[in-house]
Amino acid sequence: VLPLVRADWLTILHATATHSLVTLPDDAFASGNCAAACVVLAAAGYPGPVRTGDVIRGLDEAAKLPGVTVLHGATRETETGEIVTAGGRVLCVVGVGETLAEAVQIAYSGCERISFDGMQLRRDIGRRGLARESAA
């Protein structure tokens, strides 16, 4: 949902707090046919005790893909400037497309560019929504 927000966050939060979301301009959120999908990249051992300190590669390549946003969760930067895992849910790779199917495909394309030892991800993201979308 967050990548579909076009207005600044202060405006959104103020409208939420004052129960005035309906007063936001039409362009506050993405319009037309659009969807977002998020794939979580998890560390080795997740959901149990996780290994940390694995170097993450490909972040820049993934972020350069059209429609891809990479959000950091459990990461940290080392003294040498490397980004490493620092917990269970390491990254969220978000894809935005005209349809849910396209958004899912874009998100997984971003995931394919990223790697770290022990990286885990689900391969069924959006399955229920995709079934509804294809039935429509």
XYZ file of N, CA and C in Angstrom:
408
model
N 0.825 -1.193 0.000
C 0.000 0.000 0.000
C 0.869 1.258 0.000
N 1.935 1.272 0.756
C 2.731 2.493 0.899
C 3.298 3.019 -0.416
N 3.762 2.178 -1.330
C 4.263 2.729 -2.590
C 3.183 3.392 -3.443
N 1.930 3.177 -3.116
C 0.847 3.775 -3.892
C 0.444 5.141 -3.352
N 1.073 5.567 -2.249
C 0.785 6.880 -1.661
C 1.594 7.931 -2.412
N 0.932 8.984 -2.876
C 1.595 10.049 -3.632
C 1.749 11.342 -2.820
N 0.913 11.534 -1.813
C 0.972 12.754 -0.992
C 2.096 12.629 0.032
N 2.508 13.752 0.595
C 3.536 13.692 1.627
C 2.924 13.104 2.902
N 3.773 12.472 3.699
C 3.307 11.744 4.874
C 2.720 12.647 5.944
N 3.222 13.832 6.099
C 2.673 14.741 7.101
C 1.204 15.028 6.792
N 0.896 15.254 5.533
C -0.486 15.501 5.125
C -1.358 14.281 5.409
N -0.876 13.101 5.056
C -1.629 11.861 5.284
C -1.852 11.642 6.775
N -0.816 11.791 7.585
C -0.939 11.555 9.021
C -1.873 12.575 9.673
N -1.778 13.822 9.245
C -2.667 14.848 9.793
C -4.124 14.539 9.439
N -4.365 14.172 8.189
C -5.725 13.843 7.769
C -6.256 12.629 8.527
N -5.391 11.675 8.804
C -5.799 10.501 9.576
C -6.152 10.890 10.999
N -5.304 11.689 11.624
C -5.518 12.086 13.015
C -6.755 12.953 13.187
N -7.102 13.709 12.161
C -8.256 14.618 12.253
C -9.498 14.045 11.567
N -9.439 12.763 11.225
C -10.571 12.078 10.592
C -11.034 12.801 9.322
N -10.076 13.275 8.533
C -10.433 14.031 7.334
C -9.776 13.460 6.072
N -9.572 12.149 6.037
C -8.972 11.540 4.855
C -9.781 11.831 3.589
N -11.087 11.962 3.730
C -11.925 12.213 2.551
C -11.639 13.572 1.917
N -10.969 14.459 2.645
C -10.672 15.785 2.100
C -9.367 15.816 1.307
N -8.633 14.716 1.298
C -7.379 14.688 0.548
C -7.662 14.798 -0.946
N -6.756 15.424 -1.690
C -6.957 15.538 -3.137
C -6.918 14.172 -3.813
N -7.517 14.098 -4.985
C -7.584 12.834 -5.714
C -6.205 12.252 -6.012
N -5.203 13.102 -6.159
C -3.871 12.600 -6.503
C -3.039 12.223 -5.281
N -3.655 12.149 -4.091
C -2.926 11.753 -2.883
C -2.506 10.287 -2.945
N -3.246 9.502 -3.705
C -2.947 8.086 -3.860
C -2.914 7.764 -5.344
N -2.182 6.726 -5.700
C -2.118 6.314 -7.096
C -3.523 6.025 -7.596
N -3.791 6.426 -8.822
C -5.129 6.222 -9.368
C -5.081 5.227 -10.513
N -6.251 4.831 -10.952
C -6.327 3.909 -12.070
C -5.990 2.496 -11.646
N -5.626 1.710 -12.627
C -5.271 0.331 -12.345
C -3.839 0.280 -11.847
N -3.688 -0.065 -10.595
C -2.353 -0.247 -10.048
C -2.444 -1.170 -8.852
N -1.357 -1.852 -8.594
C -1.295 -2.789 -7.484
C 0.133 -2.819 -6.968
N 0.282 -3.215 -5.727
C 1.598 -3.386 -5.121
C 1.664 -4.755 -4.470
N 2.843 -5.372 -4.522
C 3.080 -6.666 -3.878
C 4.426 -6.606 -3.180
N 4.504 -7.239 -2.024
C 5.732 -7.207 -1.227
C 6.194 -8.627 -0.916
N 7.477 -8.881 -1.171
C 8.091 -10.163 -0.842
C 9.147 -9.904 0.225
N 9.053 -10.622 1.340
C 10.021 -10.483 2.425
C 11.173 -11.445 2.183
N 12.393 -10.921 2.283
C 13.584 -11.759 2.231
C 14.038 -11.974 3.666
N 14.099 -13.232 4.084
C 14.406 -13.573 5.470
C 15.780 -14.209 5.585
N 16.339 -14.117 6.782
C 17.672 -14.627 7.067
C 17.658 -16.131 7.310
N 18.830 -16.724 7.217
C 19.008 -18.141 7.520
C 18.506 -18.411 8.937
N 17.692 -19.460 9.073
C 17.169 -19.837 10.373
C 15.796 -19.285 10.688
N 15.364 -18.249 9.970
C 14.058 -17.649 10.232
C 12.976 -18.697 9.991
N 11.964 -18.857 10.825
C 11.511 -17.968 11.898
C 12.107 -18.276 13.265
N 13.023 -19.199 13.324
C 13.679 -19.506 14.596
C 14.883 -18.610 14.801
N 15.846 -19.089 15.560
C 17.080 -18.302 15.748
C 17.761 -18.056 14.404
N 18.072 -16.811 14.139
C 18.621 -16.459 12.831
C 20.113 -16.180 12.895
N 20.739 -16.391 11.764
C 22.148 -16.036 11.609
C 22.201 -14.593 11.133
N 23.123 -13.822 11.643
C 23.293 -12.435 11.221
C 24.696 -12.237 10.660
N 24.893 -11.105 10.013
C 26.210 -10.761 9.494
C 26.486 -11.219 8.083
N 25.492 -11.804 7.411
C 25.696 -12.225 6.023
C 25.642 -11.002 5.115
N 26.625 -10.881 4.228
C 26.714 -9.748 3.310
C 25.597 -9.828 2.274
N 24.911 -8.699 2.084
C 23.816 -8.611 1.115
C 24.356 -7.986 -0.166
N 24.113 -8.671 -1.274
C 24.569 -8.187 -2.573
C 23.373 -7.896 -3.475
N 23.558 -6.980 -4.423
C 22.554 -6.733 -5.445
C 21.502 -5.693 -5.098
N 21.657 -5.000 -3.982
C 20.649 -4.005 -3.586
C 20.497 -2.899 -4.629
N 21.596 -2.387 -5.114
C 21.535 -1.307 -6.103
C 20.895 -1.786 -7.402
N 21.243 -3.001 -7.837
C 20.683 -3.531 -9.078
C 19.167 -3.704 -8.961
N 18.708 -4.206 -7.827
C 17.265 -4.395 -7.625
C 16.545 -3.056 -7.607
N 17.097 -2.094 -6.902
C 16.441 -0.789 -6.762
C 16.366 -0.029 -8.087
N 17.219 -0.364 -9.045
C 17.201 0.310 -10.353
C 16.094 -0.203 -11.270
N 15.488 -1.328 -10.932
C 14.433 -1.882 -11.778
C 13.186 -1.008 -11.689
N 12.558 -0.700 -12.811
C 11.324 0.096 -12.776
C 10.255 -0.606 -11.946
N 9.638 0.127 -11.041
C 8.567 -0.411 -10.210
C 9.012 -1.119 -8.955
N 10.326 -1.209 -8.717
C 10.841 -1.914 -7.540
C 11.290 -0.917 -6.488
N 10.879 -1.179 -5.242
C 11.377 -0.449 -4.078
C 11.886 -1.479 -3.085
N 13.079 -1.262 -2.549
C 13.642 -2.166 -1.547
C 13.622 -1.446 -0.206
N 12.934 -2.045 0.754
C 12.828 -1.481 2.100
C 13.662 -2.331 3.058
N 14.488 -1.666 3.842
C 15.352 -2.372 4.785
C 14.602 -2.632 6.082
N 14.767 -3.833 6.584
C 14.206 -4.210 7.874
C 15.352 -4.494 8.829
N 15.808 -5.728 8.827
C 16.886 -6.147 9.713
C 18.206 -6.138 8.958
N 18.723 -4.936 8.706
C 20.027 -4.781 8.068
C 20.859 -3.805 8.888
N 22.143 -3.846 8.650
C 23.031 -2.837 9.240
C 24.216 -2.659 8.303
N 24.856 -1.504 8.440
C 26.046 -1.221 7.642
C 27.277 -1.478 8.492
N 28.250 -2.196 7.920
C 29.484 -2.486 8.642
C 30.436 -1.296 8.549
N 31.507 -1.380 9.282
C 32.525 -0.320 9.253
C 33.140 -0.165 7.870
N 33.099 -1.239 7.074
C 33.663 -1.186 5.721
C 32.631 -0.779 4.674
N 31.397 -0.489 5.116
C 30.374 -0.026 4.198
C 29.506 -1.110 3.596
N 29.726 -2.355 3.990
C 28.879 -3.432 3.487
C 27.548 -3.437 4.244
N 26.497 -3.833 3.547
C 25.196 -4.018 4.183
C 25.075 -5.505 4.503
N 24.749 -5.811 5.767
C 24.658 -7.204 6.206
C 23.335 -7.460 6.917
N 23.000 -8.735 7.029
C 21.792 -9.123 7.748
C 21.976 -8.852 9.241
N 20.865 -8.457 9.889
C 20.930 -8.130 11.309
C 19.696 -8.637 12.062
N 18.996 -9.596 11.500
C 17.796 -10.122 12.131
C 17.053 -11.022 11.171
N 15.798 -11.326 11.495
C 15.025 -12.295 10.729
C 14.469 -11.807 9.418
N 13.633 -10.770 9.456
C 13.034 -10.230 8.232
C 13.939 -9.129 7.714
N 14.798 -9.489 6.806
C 15.906 -8.638 6.384
C 15.449 -7.497 5.481
N 14.764 -7.817 4.410
C 14.359 -6.829 3.401
C 12.934 -7.090 2.948
N 12.272 -6.044 2.488
C 10.996 -6.163 1.792
C 11.227 -5.630 0.388
N 10.931 -6.447 -0.589
C 11.061 -6.036 -1.986
C 9.645 -5.827 -2.517
N 9.351 -4.580 -2.870
C 8.008 -4.199 -3.302
C 8.009 -3.974 -4.806
N 7.006 -4.537 -5.457
C 6.794 -4.309 -6.877
C 5.484 -3.578 -7.076
N 5.467 -2.608 -7.972
C 4.253 -1.879 -8.321
C 4.015 -2.064 -9.810
N 2.779 -2.447 -10.159
C 2.421 -2.653 -11.553
C 0.972 -2.303 -11.793
N 0.546 -2.454 -13.027
C -0.842 -2.138 -13.376
C -1.811 -3.175 -12.838
N -1.349 -4.411 -12.677
C -2.181 -5.487 -12.137
C -1.418 -6.156 -11.009
N -2.127 -6.954 -10.215
C -1.447 -7.696 -9.160
C -0.430 -8.659 -9.753
N -0.781 -9.315 -10.847
C 0.150 -10.244 -11.491
C 1.445 -9.532 -11.883
N 1.323 -8.347 -12.445
C 2.508 -7.586 -12.836
C 3.298 -7.144 -11.602
N 2.610 -6.696 -10.568
C 3.287 -6.265 -9.336
C 4.068 -7.415 -8.704
N 3.470 -8.598 -8.670
C 4.148 -9.776 -8.114
C 5.378 -10.109 -8.948
N 5.228 -10.090 -10.266
C 6.354 -10.396 -11.151
C 7.487 -9.390 -10.959
N 7.153 -8.125 -10.822
C 8.165 -7.088 -10.616
C 8.864 -7.282 -9.277
N 8.104 -7.590 -8.234
C 8.707 -7.822 -6.913
C 9.684 -8.989 -6.969
N 9.276 -10.100 -7.578
C 10.174 -11.256 -7.678
C 11.383 -10.960 -8.559
N 11.230 -10.107 -9.577
C 12.390 -9.701 -10.391
C 13.409 -8.970 -9.521
N 12.910 -8.119 -8.619
C 13.804 -7.450 -7.678
C 14.498 -8.435 -6.761
N 13.758 -9.425 -6.284
C 14.333 -10.444 -5.398
C 15.445 -11.221 -6.084
N 15.287 -11.474 -7.380
C 16.295 -12.235 -8.129
C 17.634 -11.513 -8.198
N 17.637 -10.205 -8.037
C 18.882 -9.426 -8.110
C 19.633 -9.415 -6.778
N 18.940 -9.772 -5.704
C 19.499 -9.688 -4.353
C 19.927 -11.076 -3.897
N 21.038 -11.132 -3.176
C 21.473 -12.418 -2.626
C 22.220 -12.208 -1.319
N 22.074 -13.169 -0.444
C 22.901 -13.300 0.759
C 22.814 -14.746 1.214
N 23.838 -15.216 1.876
C 23.873 -16.601 2.329
C 22.661 -16.889 3.203
N 21.992 -17.992 2.903
C 20.847 -18.414 3.700
C 19.551 -17.681 3.393
N 19.523 -16.856 2.354
C 18.330 -16.067 2.030
C 17.127 -16.975 1.778
N 16.008 -16.612 2.395
C 14.757 -17.340 2.225
C 13.674 -16.384 1.760
N 12.745 -16.888 0.950
C 11.575 -16.111 0.573
C 10.463 -17.065 0.185
N 9.246 -16.592 0.361
C 8.089 -17.379 -0.048
C 7.884 -17.204 -1.545
N 7.423 -18.245 -2.178
C 7.181 -18.217 -3.625
C 5.689 -18.143 -3.960
N 4.852 -17.943 -2.932
C 3.408 -17.942 -3.159
C 2.761 -16.587 -2.874
N 3.540 -15.522 -2.873
C 3.005 -14.203 -2.561
C 1.945 -13.819 -3.593
N 0.799 -13.407 -3.094
C -0.279 -12.947 -3.961
C -1.114 -14.048 -4.581
N -0.888 -15.306 -4.218
C -1.565 -16.421 -4.882
C -3.090 -16.280 -4.847
N -3.664 -15.980 -3.691
C -5.127 -15.860 -3.597
C -5.633 -14.700 -4.451
N -4.959 -13.553 -4.360
C -5.370 -12.404 -5.150
C -5.232 -12.656 -6.637
N -4.181 -13.383 -7.026
C -3.984 -13.709 -8.439
C -5.081 -14.632 -8.939
N -5.527 -15.555 -8.088
C -6.615 -16.451 -8.475
C -7.895 -15.654 -8.702
N -8.165 -14.690 -7.817
C -9.359 -13.841 -7.993
C -9.220 -12.976 -9.237
N -8.009 -12.425 -9.462
C -7.779 -11.543 -10.608
C -7.984 -12.303 -11.920
N -7.508 -13.548 -11.989
C -7.641 -14.305 -13.235
C -9.067 -14.805 -13.447
N -9.834 -14.946 -12.352
C -11.226 -15.381 -12.467
C -12.142 -14.248 -12.923
N -11.695 -13.021 -12.734
C -12.545 -11.857 -13.062
C -12.611 -11.583 -14.542
